[in-house]
Coordinates of C-alpha atoms and ligand atoms in Angstrom, one line a residue:
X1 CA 49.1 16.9 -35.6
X2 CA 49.3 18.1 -32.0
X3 CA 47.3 21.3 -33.2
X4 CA 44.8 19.0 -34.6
X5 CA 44.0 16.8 -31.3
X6 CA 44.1 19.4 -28.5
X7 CA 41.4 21.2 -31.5
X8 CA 39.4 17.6 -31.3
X9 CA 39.5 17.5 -27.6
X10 CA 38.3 21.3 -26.9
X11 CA 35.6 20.3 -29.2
X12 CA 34.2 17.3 -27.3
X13 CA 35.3 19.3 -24.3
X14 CA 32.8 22.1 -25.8
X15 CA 30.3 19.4 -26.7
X16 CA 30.2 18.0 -23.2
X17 CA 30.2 21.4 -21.8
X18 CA 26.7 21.7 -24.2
X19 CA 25.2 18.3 -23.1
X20 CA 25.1 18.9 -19.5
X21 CA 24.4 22.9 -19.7
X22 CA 21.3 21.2 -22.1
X23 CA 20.1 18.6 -19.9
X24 CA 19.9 20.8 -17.1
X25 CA 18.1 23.5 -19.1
X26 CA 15.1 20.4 -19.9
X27 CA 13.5 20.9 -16.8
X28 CA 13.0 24.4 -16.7
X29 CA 9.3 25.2 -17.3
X30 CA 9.5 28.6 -17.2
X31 CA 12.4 31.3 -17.2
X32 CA 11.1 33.6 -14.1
X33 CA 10.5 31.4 -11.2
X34 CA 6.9 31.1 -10.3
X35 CA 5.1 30.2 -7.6
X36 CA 2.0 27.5 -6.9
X37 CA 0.1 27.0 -3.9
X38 CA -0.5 23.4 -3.2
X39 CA -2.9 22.1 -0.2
X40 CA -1.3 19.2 0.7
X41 CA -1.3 17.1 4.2
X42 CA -0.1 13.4 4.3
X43 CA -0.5 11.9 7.9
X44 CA -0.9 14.8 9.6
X45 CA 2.3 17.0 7.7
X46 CA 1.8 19.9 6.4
X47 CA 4.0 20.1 2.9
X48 CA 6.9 22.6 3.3
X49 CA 8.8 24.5 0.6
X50 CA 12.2 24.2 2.4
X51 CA 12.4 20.4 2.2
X52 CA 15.5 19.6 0.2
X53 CA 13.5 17.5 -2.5
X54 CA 11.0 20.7 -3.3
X55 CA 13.8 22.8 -3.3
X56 CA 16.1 20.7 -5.9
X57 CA 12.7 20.8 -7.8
X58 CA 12.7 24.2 -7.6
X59 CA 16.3 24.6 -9.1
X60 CA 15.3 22.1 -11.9
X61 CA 12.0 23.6 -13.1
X62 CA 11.6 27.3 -11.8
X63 CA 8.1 26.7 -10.1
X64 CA 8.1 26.7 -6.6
X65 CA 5.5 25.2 -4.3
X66 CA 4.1 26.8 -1.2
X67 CA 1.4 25.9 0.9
X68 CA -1.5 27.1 0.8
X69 CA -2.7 25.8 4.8
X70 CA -0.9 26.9 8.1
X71 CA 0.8 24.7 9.9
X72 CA -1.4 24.3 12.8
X73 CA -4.2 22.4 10.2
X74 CA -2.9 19.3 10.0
X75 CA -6.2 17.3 8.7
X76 CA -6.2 17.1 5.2
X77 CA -9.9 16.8 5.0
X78 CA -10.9 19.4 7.3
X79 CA -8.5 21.7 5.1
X80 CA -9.8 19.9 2.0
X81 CA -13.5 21.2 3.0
X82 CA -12.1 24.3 4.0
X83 CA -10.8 25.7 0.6
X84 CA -14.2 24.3 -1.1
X85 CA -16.4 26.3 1.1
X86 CA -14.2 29.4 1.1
X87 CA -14.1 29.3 -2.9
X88 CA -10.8 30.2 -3.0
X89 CA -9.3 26.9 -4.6
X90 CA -5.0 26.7 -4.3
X91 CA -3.6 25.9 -7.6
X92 CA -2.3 22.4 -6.8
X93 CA -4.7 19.6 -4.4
X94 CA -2.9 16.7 -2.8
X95 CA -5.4 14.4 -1.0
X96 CA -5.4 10.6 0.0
X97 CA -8.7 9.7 -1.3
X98 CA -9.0 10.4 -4.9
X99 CA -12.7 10.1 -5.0
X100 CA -13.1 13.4 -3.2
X101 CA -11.0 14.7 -6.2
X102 CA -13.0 12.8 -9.2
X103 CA -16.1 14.6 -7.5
X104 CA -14.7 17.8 -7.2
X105 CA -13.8 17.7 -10.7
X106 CA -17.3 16.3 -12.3
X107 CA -18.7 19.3 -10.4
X108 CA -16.1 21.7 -11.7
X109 CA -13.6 22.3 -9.1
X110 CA -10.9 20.4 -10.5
X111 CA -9.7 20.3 -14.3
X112 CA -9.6 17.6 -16.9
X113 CA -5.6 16.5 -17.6
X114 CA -6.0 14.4 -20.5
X115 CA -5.5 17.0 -23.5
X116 CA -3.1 18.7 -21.0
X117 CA -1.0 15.2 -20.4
X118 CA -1.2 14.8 -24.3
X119 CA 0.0 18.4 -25.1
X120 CA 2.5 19.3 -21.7
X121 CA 3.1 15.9 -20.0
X122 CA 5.3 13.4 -22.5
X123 CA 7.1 11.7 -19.5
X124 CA 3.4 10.8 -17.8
X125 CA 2.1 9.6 -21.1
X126 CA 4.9 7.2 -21.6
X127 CA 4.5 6.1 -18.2
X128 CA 0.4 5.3 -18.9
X129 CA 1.9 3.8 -22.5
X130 CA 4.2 1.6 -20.3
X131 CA 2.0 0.6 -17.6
X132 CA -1.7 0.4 -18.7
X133 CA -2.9 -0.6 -15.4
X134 CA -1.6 2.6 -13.8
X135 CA -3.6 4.8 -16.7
X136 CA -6.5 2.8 -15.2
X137 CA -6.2 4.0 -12.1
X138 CA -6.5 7.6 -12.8
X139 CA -9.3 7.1 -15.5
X140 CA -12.9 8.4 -13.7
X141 CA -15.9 7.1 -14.5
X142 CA -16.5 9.9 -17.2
X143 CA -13.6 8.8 -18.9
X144 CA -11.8 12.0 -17.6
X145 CA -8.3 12.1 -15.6
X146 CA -8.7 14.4 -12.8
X147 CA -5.5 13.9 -10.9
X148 CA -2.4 12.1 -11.5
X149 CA -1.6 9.0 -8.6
X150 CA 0.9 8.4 -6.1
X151 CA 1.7 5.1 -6.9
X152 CA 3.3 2.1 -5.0
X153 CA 5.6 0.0 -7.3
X154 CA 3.4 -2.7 -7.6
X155 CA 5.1 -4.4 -10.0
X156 CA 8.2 -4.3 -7.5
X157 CA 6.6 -5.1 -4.3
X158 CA 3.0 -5.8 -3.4
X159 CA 3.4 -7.9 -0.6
X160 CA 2.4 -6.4 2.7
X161 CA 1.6 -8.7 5.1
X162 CA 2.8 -12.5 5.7
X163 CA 1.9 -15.5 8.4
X164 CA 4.3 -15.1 10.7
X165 CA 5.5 -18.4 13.1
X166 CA 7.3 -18.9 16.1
X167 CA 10.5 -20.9 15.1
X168 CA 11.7 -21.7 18.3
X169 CA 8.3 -23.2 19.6
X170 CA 8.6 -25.3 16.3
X171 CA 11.9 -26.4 17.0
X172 CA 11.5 -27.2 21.0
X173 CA 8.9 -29.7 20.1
X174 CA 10.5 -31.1 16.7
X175 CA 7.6 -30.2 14.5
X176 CA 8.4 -29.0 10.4
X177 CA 7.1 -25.8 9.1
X178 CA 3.1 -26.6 8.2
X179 CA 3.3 -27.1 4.3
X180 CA -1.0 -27.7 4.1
X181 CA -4.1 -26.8 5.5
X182 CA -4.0 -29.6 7.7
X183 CA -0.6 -29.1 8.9
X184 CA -1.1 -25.9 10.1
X185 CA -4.3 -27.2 12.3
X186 CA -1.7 -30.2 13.5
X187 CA 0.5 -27.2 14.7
X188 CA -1.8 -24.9 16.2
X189 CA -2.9 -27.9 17.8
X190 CA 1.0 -28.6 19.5
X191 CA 1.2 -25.0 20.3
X192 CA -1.8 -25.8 22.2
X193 CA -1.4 -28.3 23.7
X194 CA 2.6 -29.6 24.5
X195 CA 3.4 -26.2 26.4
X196 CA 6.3 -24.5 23.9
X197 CA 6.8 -21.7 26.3
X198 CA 7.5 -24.3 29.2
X199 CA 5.7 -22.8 31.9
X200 CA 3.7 -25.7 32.6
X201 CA 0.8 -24.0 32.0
X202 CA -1.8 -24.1 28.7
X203 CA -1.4 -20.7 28.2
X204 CA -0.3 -20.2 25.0
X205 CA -2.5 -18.9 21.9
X206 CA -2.0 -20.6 18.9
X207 CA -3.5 -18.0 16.5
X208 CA -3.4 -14.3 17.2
X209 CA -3.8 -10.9 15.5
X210 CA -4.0 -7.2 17.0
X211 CA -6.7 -5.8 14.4
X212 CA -10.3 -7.0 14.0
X213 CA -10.7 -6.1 10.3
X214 CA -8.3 -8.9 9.9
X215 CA -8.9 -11.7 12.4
X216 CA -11.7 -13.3 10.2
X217 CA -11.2 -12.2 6.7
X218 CA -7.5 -13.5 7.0
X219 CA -8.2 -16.5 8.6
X220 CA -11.0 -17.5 5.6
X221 CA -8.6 -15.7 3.2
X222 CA -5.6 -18.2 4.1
X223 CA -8.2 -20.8 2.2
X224 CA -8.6 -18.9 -0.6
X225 CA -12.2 -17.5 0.5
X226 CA -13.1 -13.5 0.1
X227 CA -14.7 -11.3 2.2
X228 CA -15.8 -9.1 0.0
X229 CA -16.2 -7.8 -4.0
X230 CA -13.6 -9.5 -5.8
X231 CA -13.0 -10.3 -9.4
X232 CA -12.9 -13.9 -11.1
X233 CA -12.2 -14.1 -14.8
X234 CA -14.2 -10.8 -15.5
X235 CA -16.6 -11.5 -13.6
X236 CA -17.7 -9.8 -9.8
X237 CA -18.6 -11.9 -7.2
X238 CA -19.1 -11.6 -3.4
X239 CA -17.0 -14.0 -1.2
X240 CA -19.1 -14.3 1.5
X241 CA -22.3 -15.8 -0.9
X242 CA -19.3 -18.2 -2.2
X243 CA -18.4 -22.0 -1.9
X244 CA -15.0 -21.0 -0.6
X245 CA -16.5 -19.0 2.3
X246 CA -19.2 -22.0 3.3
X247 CA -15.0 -24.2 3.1
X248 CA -13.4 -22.3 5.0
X249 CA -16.0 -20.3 8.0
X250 CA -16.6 -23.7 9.1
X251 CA -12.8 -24.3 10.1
X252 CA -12.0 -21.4 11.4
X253 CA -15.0 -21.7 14.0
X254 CA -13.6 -24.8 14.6
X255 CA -10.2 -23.3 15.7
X256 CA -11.9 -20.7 17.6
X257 CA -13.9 -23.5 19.6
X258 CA -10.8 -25.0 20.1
X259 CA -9.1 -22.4 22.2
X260 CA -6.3 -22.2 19.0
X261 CA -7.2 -18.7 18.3
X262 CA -7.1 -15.9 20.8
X263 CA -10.7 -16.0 22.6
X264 CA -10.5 -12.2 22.8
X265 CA -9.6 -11.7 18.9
X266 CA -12.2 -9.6 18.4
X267 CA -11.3 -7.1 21.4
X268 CA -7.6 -7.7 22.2
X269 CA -6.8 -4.4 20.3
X270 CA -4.0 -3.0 18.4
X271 CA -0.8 -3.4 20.9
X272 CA -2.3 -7.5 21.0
X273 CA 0.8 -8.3 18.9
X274 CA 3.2 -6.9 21.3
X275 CA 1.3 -8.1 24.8
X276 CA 1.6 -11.7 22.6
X277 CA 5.1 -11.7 21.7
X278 CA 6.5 -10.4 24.9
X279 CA 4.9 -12.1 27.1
X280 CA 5.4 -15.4 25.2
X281 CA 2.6 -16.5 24.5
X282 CA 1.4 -16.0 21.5
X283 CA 2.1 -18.8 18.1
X284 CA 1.3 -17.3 15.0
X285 CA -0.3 -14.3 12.9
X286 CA -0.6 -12.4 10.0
X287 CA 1.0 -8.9 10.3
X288 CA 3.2 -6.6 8.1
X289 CA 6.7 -7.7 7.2
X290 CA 9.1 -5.0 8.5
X291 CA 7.1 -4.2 12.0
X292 CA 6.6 -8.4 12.4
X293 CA 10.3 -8.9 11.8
X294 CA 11.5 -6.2 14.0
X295 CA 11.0 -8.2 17.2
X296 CA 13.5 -10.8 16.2
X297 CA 16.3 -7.8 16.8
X298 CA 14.8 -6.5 19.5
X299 CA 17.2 -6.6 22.2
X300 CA 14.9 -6.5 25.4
X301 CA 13.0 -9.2 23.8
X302 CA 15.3 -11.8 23.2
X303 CA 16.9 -11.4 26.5
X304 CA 13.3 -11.8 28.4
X305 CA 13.0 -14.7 25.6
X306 CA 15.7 -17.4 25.0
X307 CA 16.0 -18.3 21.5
X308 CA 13.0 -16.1 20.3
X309 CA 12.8 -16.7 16.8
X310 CA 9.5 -15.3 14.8
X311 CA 9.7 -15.7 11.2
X312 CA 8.0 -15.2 8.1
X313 CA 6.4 -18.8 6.6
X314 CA 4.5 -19.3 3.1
X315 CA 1.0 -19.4 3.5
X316 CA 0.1 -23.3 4.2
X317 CA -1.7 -24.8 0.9
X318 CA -5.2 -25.4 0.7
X319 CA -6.7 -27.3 -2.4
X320 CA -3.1 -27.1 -4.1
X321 CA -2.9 -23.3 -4.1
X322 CA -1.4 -20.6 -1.1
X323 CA -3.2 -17.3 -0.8
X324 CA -1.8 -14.6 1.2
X325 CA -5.2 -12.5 1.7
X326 CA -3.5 -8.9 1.8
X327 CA -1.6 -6.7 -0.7
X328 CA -0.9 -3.2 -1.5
X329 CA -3.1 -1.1 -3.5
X330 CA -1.9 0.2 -6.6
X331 CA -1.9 3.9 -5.6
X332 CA -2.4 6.2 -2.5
X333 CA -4.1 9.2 -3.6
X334 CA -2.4 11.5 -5.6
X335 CA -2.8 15.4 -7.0
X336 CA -4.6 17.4 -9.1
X337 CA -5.1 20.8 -10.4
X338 CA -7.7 23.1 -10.0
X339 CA -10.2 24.8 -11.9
X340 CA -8.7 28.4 -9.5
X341 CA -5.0 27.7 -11.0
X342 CA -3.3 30.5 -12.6
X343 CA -1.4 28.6 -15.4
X344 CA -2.3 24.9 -15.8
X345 CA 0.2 24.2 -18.4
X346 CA 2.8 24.9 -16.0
X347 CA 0.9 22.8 -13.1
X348 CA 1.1 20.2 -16.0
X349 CA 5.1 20.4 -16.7
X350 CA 5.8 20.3 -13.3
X351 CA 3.7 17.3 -12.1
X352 CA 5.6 15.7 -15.8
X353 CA 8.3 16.4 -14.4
X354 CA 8.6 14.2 -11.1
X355 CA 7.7 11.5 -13.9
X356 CA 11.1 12.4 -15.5
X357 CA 14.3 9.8 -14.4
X358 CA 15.3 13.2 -12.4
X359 CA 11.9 13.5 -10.9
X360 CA 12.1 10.1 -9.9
X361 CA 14.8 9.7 -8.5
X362 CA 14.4 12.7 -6.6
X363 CA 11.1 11.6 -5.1
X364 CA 12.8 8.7 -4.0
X365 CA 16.1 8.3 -2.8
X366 CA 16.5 12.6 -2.5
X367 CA 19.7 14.3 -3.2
X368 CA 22.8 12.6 -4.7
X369 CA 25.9 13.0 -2.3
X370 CA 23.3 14.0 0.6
X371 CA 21.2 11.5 1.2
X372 CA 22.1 9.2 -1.5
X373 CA 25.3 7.8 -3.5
X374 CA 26.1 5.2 -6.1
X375 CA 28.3 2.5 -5.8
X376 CA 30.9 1.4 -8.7
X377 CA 28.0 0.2 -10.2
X378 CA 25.6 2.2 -10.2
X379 CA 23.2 1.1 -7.4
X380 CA 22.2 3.5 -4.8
X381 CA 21.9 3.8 -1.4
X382 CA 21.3 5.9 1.3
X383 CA 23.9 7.8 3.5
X384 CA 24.8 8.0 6.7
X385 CA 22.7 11.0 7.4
X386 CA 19.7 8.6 6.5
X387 CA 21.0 5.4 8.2
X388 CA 22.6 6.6 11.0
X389 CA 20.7 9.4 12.3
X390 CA 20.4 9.8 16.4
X391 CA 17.0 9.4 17.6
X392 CA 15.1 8.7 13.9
X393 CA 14.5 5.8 11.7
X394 CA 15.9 6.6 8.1
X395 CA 12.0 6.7 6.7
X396 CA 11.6 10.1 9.3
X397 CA 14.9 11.2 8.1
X398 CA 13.9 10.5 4.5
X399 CA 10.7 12.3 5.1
X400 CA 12.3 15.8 6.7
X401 CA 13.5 16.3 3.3
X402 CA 10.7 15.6 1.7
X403 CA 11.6 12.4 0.2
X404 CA 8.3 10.2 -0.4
X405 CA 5.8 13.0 0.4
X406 CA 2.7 12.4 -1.1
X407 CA 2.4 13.7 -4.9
X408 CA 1.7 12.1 -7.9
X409 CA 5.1 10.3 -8.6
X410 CA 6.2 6.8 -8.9
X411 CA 7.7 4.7 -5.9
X412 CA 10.9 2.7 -6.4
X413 CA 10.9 -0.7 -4.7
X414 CA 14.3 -0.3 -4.4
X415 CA 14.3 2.9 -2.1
X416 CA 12.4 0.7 0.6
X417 CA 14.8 -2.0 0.1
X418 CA 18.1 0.3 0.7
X419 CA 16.5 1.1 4.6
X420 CA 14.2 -1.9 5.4
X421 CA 14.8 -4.4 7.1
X422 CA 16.8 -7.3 5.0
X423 CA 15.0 -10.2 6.6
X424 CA 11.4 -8.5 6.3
X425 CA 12.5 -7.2 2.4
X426 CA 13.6 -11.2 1.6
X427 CA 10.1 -12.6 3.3
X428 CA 8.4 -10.1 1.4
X429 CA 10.0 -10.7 -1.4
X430 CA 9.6 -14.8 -1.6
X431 CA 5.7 -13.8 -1.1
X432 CA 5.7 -11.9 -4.6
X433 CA 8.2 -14.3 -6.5
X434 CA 5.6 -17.2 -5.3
X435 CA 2.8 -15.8 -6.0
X436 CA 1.1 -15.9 -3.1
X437 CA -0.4 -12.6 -2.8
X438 CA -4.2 -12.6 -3.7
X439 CA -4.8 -9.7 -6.0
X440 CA -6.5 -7.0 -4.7
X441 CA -9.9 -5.8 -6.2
X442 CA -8.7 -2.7 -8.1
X443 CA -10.2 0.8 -6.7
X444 CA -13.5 0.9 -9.1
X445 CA -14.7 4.5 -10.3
X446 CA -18.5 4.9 -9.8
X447 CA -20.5 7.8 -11.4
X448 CA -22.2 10.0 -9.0
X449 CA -25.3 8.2 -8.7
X450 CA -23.6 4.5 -8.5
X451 CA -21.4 6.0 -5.9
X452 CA -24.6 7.3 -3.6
X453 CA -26.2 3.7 -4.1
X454 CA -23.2 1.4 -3.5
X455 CA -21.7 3.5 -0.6
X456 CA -25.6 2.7 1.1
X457 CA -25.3 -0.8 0.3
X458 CA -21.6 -1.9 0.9
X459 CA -22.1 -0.1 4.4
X460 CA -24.7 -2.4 5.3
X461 CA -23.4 -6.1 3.2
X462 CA -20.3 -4.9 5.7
X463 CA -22.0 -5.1 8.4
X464 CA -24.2 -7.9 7.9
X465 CA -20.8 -9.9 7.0
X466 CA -19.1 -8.9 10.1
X467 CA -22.2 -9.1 12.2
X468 CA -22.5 -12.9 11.6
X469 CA -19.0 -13.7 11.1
X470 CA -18.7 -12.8 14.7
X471 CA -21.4 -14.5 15.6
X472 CA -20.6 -17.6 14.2
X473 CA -17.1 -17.6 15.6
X474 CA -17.9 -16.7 18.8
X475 CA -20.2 -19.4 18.9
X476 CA -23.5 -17.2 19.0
X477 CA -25.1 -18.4 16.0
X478 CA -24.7 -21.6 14.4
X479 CA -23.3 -21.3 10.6
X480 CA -24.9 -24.1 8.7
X481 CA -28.3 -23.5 10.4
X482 CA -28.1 -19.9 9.7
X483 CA -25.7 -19.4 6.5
X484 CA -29.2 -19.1 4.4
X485 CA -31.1 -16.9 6.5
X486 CA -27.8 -14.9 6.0
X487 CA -27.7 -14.8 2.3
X488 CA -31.3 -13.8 2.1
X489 CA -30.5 -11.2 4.3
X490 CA -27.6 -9.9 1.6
X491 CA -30.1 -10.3 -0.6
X492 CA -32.9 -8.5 1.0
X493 CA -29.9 -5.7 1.3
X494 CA -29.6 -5.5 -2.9
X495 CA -26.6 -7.8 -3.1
X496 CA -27.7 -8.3 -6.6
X497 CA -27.5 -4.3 -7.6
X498 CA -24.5 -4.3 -5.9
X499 CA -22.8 -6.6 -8.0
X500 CA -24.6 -5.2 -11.1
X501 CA -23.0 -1.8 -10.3
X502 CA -19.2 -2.9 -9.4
X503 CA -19.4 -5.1 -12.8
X504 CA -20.1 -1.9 -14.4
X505 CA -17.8 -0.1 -13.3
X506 CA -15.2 -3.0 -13.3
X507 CA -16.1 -3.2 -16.9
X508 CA -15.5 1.0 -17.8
X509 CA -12.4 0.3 -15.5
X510 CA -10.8 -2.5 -17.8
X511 CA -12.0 -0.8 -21.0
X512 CA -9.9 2.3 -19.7
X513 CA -6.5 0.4 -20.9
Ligands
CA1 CA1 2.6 -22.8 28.5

């Protein structure tokens, strides 16, 4: 009897022994090691074979990346151009704008993936199977997949930005949260006029923001209206030639006229937020959650600042709906391979592999016990090394080992989560779960010649829109004397092409499912 269970247990000791030494040999794409040059620069970092993540790879999967720039070139598209005109292509391209990689590979420089994917890359096309509207994204016009994404979790978090209020202001003169559209005026108003910041002076702005891009087309997008090509019920449409728009310009030249927006929103420039909050004067705005939420713990701040309190609100309803005009796009470049690489099929294993629950994890969080453990139950988070480093924020830490670089690899929502900010995550969070955040007009894939026309004529409907949307809001230019001089102008442009090419290629982009 005793024979016969220490035999069972060295069996499913032997059987273990087997699982793991299998697992472990999955990965391996090839049994020499073997090396692949990659050009790859995210924000001005140059990818580096000794990061911890690349080298873990390496352990897993025998193929080793190595850079194919120096150091010293830190702009991907000046290296980008380089290796074109040199013809001397690395095996593996990395790039933030996928278009530049679509048109490389129409012209030959970069290779199909889709038979490769089918053949080499099960884990990707389960992912595309799972997610349709991520296989959309990497779909060109020509029905090829030159290059796999680096994709945000959308599904997790696609909140970005959020209307931001100053509590304490609220509180000091016993006014509620603004719930509507009318609310919010009624506050702006207060902040206005009853002196919140008790200097005794009116010098306190209501309404601020630190980018341009954003003072108008937020400010109409809070009602719902769109500043550009967006996409209702199949169908494109331009914002600015919309009802919504003619709603909501109106009011927010109102505002301006009012003094309840910053008079120099158009100029005040980037650090505006920060000149705003510390010198406490500024009400309200619509910035990014973790960078927004940050001054509430700032220590110099709240000592300068009694009571300081800036927090996240819901978007105030208009016409029984909330929009928050900003989200995250689905994807942020990504990586292909090229028509130079020595062995494809390999390129193809390895960029399946990050796709793998190894892969992904690794991409993520890094290495388990290093950067990252698991609690009783199985949830991660991030160590010491990452939380409590001297002189860096966890992300830089994260990013020194490679964690998050740029490749085509899914992000896990809950990675931000374990380092962000709690407050900013929960803001962001009640943003998604309410739906609040106006979907984004997916990234459309134009052929060569649609891409030439509608690069010409979104340049100038841009600047016709932002021309005049100035102009009304400073006052220049009266809107409902001018509004259909305007349209004729968009018209004179070629809105009408315009639209007839992004429904085109918003029509190939939904058929790509
Ligand atoms: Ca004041």
């Amino acid at each position: 009897m005793k024979k016969r269970i220490f035999f069972m247990l060295a069996a499913i000791g032997i059987l273990q022994v087997n699982t793991v030494a299998k697992e472990k040999e999955d990965y391996k794409i090839s049994k020499k090691p073997i090396e692949m040059s990659i050009l790859a620069i995210q924000n001005g970092r140059v990818f580096d074979e000794k990061w911890s993540v690349f080298e873990e790879a390496f352990k897993d999967t025998n193929v080793k990346l190595k850079s194919a720039t120096s150091k010293n070139l830190t702009d991907e598209m000046q290296a980008f151009n380089l290796s074109i005109s040199s013809g001397k292509l690395p095996d593996i391209i990395s790039l933030s704008f996928p278009d530049k990689l679509e048109s490389l590979g129409m012209d030959g420089g970069i290779i199909p993936l889709n038979d490769l994917i089918e053949k080499h890359g099960p884990n990707i096309k389960k992912f595309f199977e799972k997610y349709p509207r991520y296989k959309m994204d990497a779909v060109a016009s020509d029905g090829k997949i030159y290059f796999i994404p680096d994709y945000y979790d959308w599904y997790g978090m696609r909140a970005s930005q959020g209307l931001f209020i100053r509590k304490d202001w609220l509180d000091k003169l016993g006014l509620k949260t603004p719930e509507t559209m009318d609310d919010f005026y009624k506050v702006m108003k207060a902040f206005k006029e009853k002196d919140p910041n008790g200097n005794g002076i009116a010098d306190e702005v209501p309404y601020f923001d630190r980018t341009t891009e954003f003072a108008d087309k937020e400010l109409v997008g809070l009602f719902g209206a769109e500043f550009g090509f967006y996409v209702d019920n199949g169908k494109v449409k331009y914002g600015p030639a919309q009802e919504r728009f003619k709603e909501a310009m109106p009011e927010v030249i109102k505002w301006y006229k009012e003094g309840l927006i910053d008079s120099e929103i158009f100029t005040r420039g980037f650090q505006g937020r920060d000149y705003m909050l510390r010198n406490n004067l500024g009400g309200m705005t619509f910035d990014w959650f973790a960078s927004t939420t940050a001054y509430n713990t700032d220590i110099e701040l709240k000592n300068k600042i009694e009571g300081f309190e800036f927090v996240a609100i819901a978007p105030p309803e208009y016409k029984g709906k909330r929009y928050a005009p900003d989200a995250r796009t689905t994807h942020l470049g990504g990586w292909a391979i090229t028509a130079g690489a020595k062995d494809p099929v390999a390129a193809i294993k390895y960029m399946d592999y990050w796709f793998s629950d190894k892969g992904y994890e690794l991409s993520n969080w890094g290495i388990e016990g290093d950067t990252f453990v698991r609690d009783e139950n199985g949830k991660k988070m991030f160590t010491d090394k990452v939380m409590k480093a001297d002189g860096k924020t966890p992300l830089q830490v994260l990013r020194d080992d490679g964690v998050q670089f740029r490749i085509g690899a899914l992000q896990d929502y809950e990675y931000e989560k374990a380092w962000g900010n709690p407050q900013a995550n929960e803001w962001a969070e009640m943003y998604v779960k309410n739906n609040y955040v106006v979907d984004p007009m997916p990234t459309l894939k134009y052929t060569p010649e649609e891409n030439r026309r509608i690069q010409k004529l979104n340049s100038q409907l841009d600047m016709a829109v932002k021309e005049m949307s100035q102009k009304w809001i400073l006052g220049a230019d009266d809107f409902n004397k001018s509004y259909n001089g305007f349209i004729k102008r968009l018209d004179s442009i070629g809105l009408k092409e315009a639209l007839e090419i992004n429904q085109k290629a918003y029509d190939r982009f939904v058929g790509n499912k």
